[in-house]
mmCIF file of C-alpha atoms in Angstrom:
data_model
loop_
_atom_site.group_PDB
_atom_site.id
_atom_site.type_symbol
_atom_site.label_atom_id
_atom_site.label_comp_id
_atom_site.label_asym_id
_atom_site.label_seq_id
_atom_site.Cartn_x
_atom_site.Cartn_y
_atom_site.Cartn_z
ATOM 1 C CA UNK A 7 -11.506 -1.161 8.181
ATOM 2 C CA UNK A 8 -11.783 1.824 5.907
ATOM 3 C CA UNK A 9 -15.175 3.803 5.770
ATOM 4 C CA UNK A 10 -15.936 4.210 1.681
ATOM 5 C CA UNK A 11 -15.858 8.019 2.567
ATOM 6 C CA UNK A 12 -12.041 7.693 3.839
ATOM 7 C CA UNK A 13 -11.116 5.148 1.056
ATOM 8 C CA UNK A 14 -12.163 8.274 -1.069
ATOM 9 C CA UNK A 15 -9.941 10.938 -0.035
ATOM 10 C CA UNK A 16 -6.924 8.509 0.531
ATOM 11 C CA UNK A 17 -7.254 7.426 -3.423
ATOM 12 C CA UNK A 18 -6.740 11.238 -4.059
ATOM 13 C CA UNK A 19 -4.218 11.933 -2.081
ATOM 14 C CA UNK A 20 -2.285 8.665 -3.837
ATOM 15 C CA UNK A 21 -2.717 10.010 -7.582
ATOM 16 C CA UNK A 22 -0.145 12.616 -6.990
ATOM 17 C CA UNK A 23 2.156 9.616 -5.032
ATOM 18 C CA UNK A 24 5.353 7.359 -6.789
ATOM 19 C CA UNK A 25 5.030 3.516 -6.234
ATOM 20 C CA UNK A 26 7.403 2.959 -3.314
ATOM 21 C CA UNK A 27 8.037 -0.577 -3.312
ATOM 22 C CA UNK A 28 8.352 -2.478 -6.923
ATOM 23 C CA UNK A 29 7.539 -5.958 -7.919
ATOM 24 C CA UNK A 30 9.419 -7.273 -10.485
ATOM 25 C CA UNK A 31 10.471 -10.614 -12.155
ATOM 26 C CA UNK A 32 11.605 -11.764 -9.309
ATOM 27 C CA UNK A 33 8.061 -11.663 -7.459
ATOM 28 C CA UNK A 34 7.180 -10.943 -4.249
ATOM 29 C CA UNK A 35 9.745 -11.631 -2.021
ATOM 30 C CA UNK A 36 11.372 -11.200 1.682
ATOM 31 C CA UNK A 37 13.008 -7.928 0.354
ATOM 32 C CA UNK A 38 9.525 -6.951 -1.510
ATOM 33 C CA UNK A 39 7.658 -7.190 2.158
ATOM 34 C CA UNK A 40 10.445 -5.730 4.341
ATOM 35 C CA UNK A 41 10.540 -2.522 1.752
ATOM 36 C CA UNK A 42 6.823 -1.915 2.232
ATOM 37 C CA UNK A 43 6.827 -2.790 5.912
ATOM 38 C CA UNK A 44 9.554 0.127 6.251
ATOM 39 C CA UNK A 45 7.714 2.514 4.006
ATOM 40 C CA UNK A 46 4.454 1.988 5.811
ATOM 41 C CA UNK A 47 5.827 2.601 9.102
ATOM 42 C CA UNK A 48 7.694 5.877 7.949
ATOM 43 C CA UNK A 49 4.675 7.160 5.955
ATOM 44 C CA UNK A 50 1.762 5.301 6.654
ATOM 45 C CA UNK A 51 0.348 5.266 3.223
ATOM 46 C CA UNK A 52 2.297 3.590 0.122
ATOM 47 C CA UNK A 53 1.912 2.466 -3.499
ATOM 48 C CA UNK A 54 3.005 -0.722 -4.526
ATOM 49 C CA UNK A 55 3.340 -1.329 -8.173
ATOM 50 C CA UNK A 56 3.879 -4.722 -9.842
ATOM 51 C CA UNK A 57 6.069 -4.071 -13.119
ATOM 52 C CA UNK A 58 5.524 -5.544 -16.582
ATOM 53 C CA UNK A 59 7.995 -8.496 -16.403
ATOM 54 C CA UNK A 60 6.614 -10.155 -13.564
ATOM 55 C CA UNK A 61 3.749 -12.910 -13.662
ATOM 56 C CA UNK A 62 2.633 -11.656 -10.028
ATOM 57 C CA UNK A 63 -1.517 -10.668 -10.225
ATOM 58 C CA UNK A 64 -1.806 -7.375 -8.709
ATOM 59 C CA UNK A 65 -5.147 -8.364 -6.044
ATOM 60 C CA UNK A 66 -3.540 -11.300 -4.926
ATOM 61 C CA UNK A 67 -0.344 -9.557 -4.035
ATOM 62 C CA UNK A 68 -2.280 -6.715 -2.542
ATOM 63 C CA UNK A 69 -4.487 -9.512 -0.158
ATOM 64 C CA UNK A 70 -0.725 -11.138 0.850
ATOM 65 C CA UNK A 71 1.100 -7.958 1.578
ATOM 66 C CA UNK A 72 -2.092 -6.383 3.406
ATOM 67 C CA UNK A 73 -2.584 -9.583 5.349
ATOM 68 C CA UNK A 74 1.221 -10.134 6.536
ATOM 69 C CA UNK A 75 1.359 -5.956 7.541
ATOM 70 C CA UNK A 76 -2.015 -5.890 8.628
ATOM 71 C CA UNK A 77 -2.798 -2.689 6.661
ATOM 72 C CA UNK A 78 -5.683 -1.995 4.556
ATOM 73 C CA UNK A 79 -5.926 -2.111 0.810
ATOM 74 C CA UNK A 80 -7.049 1.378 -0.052
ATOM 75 C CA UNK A 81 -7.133 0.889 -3.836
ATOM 76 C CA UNK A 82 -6.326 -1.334 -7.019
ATOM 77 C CA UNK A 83 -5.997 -0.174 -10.131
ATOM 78 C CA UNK A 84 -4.076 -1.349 -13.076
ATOM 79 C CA UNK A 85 -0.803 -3.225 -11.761
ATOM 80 C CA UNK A 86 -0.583 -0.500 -8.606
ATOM 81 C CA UNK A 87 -2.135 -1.183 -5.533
ATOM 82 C CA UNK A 88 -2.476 1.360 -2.443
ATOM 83 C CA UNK A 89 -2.075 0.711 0.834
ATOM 84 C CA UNK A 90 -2.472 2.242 4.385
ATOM 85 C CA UNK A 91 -1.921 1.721 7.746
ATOM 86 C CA UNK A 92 -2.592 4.457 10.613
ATOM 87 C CA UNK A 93 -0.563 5.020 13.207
ATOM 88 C CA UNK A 94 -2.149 5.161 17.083
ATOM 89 C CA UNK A 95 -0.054 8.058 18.140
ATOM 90 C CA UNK A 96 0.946 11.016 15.990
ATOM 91 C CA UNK A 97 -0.519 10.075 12.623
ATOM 92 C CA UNK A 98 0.024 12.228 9.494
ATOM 93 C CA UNK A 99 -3.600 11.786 7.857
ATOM 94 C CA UNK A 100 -6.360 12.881 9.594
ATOM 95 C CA UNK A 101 -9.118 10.532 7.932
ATOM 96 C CA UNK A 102 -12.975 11.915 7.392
#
């Protein structure tokens, strides 16, 4: 679990971030989970965004992506949603 304090400085570093993964008509698929799962472990820290033409609701996707990759949901906002999960051994965010 994310401290409010970290959750803060993670959000800023993500406004200046482009939405890896995209959700789009299709929904949230295999593909959709095994995109993020490969961004997270190369960065640690993505954005997802959910595009226009798909019916998908943006906190229930975040909940089902978080809970499969057992990341945290840093942030939702709009039809983006931020996520983050550290790594143990040579992480590239040093958290407050």
């Amino acid at each position: 679990m994310l401290t409010s304090k970290q959750k803060q400085y993670l959000k800023a570093l993500a406004s200046k971030m482009p939405a890896v993964p995209q959700i789009g008509k299709e929904g949230n698929t295999e593909s959709v989970l095994k995109s993020a799962e490969d961004a997270l472990l190369a960065r640690e820290f993505i954005k997802v965004k959910i595009n226009q033409n798909s019916d998908e609701d943006i906190k229930e996707t975040a909940s089902y992506i978080a809970d499969k990759l057992q990341c945290d949901v840093v942030q939702v906002i709009g039809r983006t949603c931020v996520l983050f999960k550290q790594k143990e051994k040579k992480s590239h965010y040093e958290l407050p």
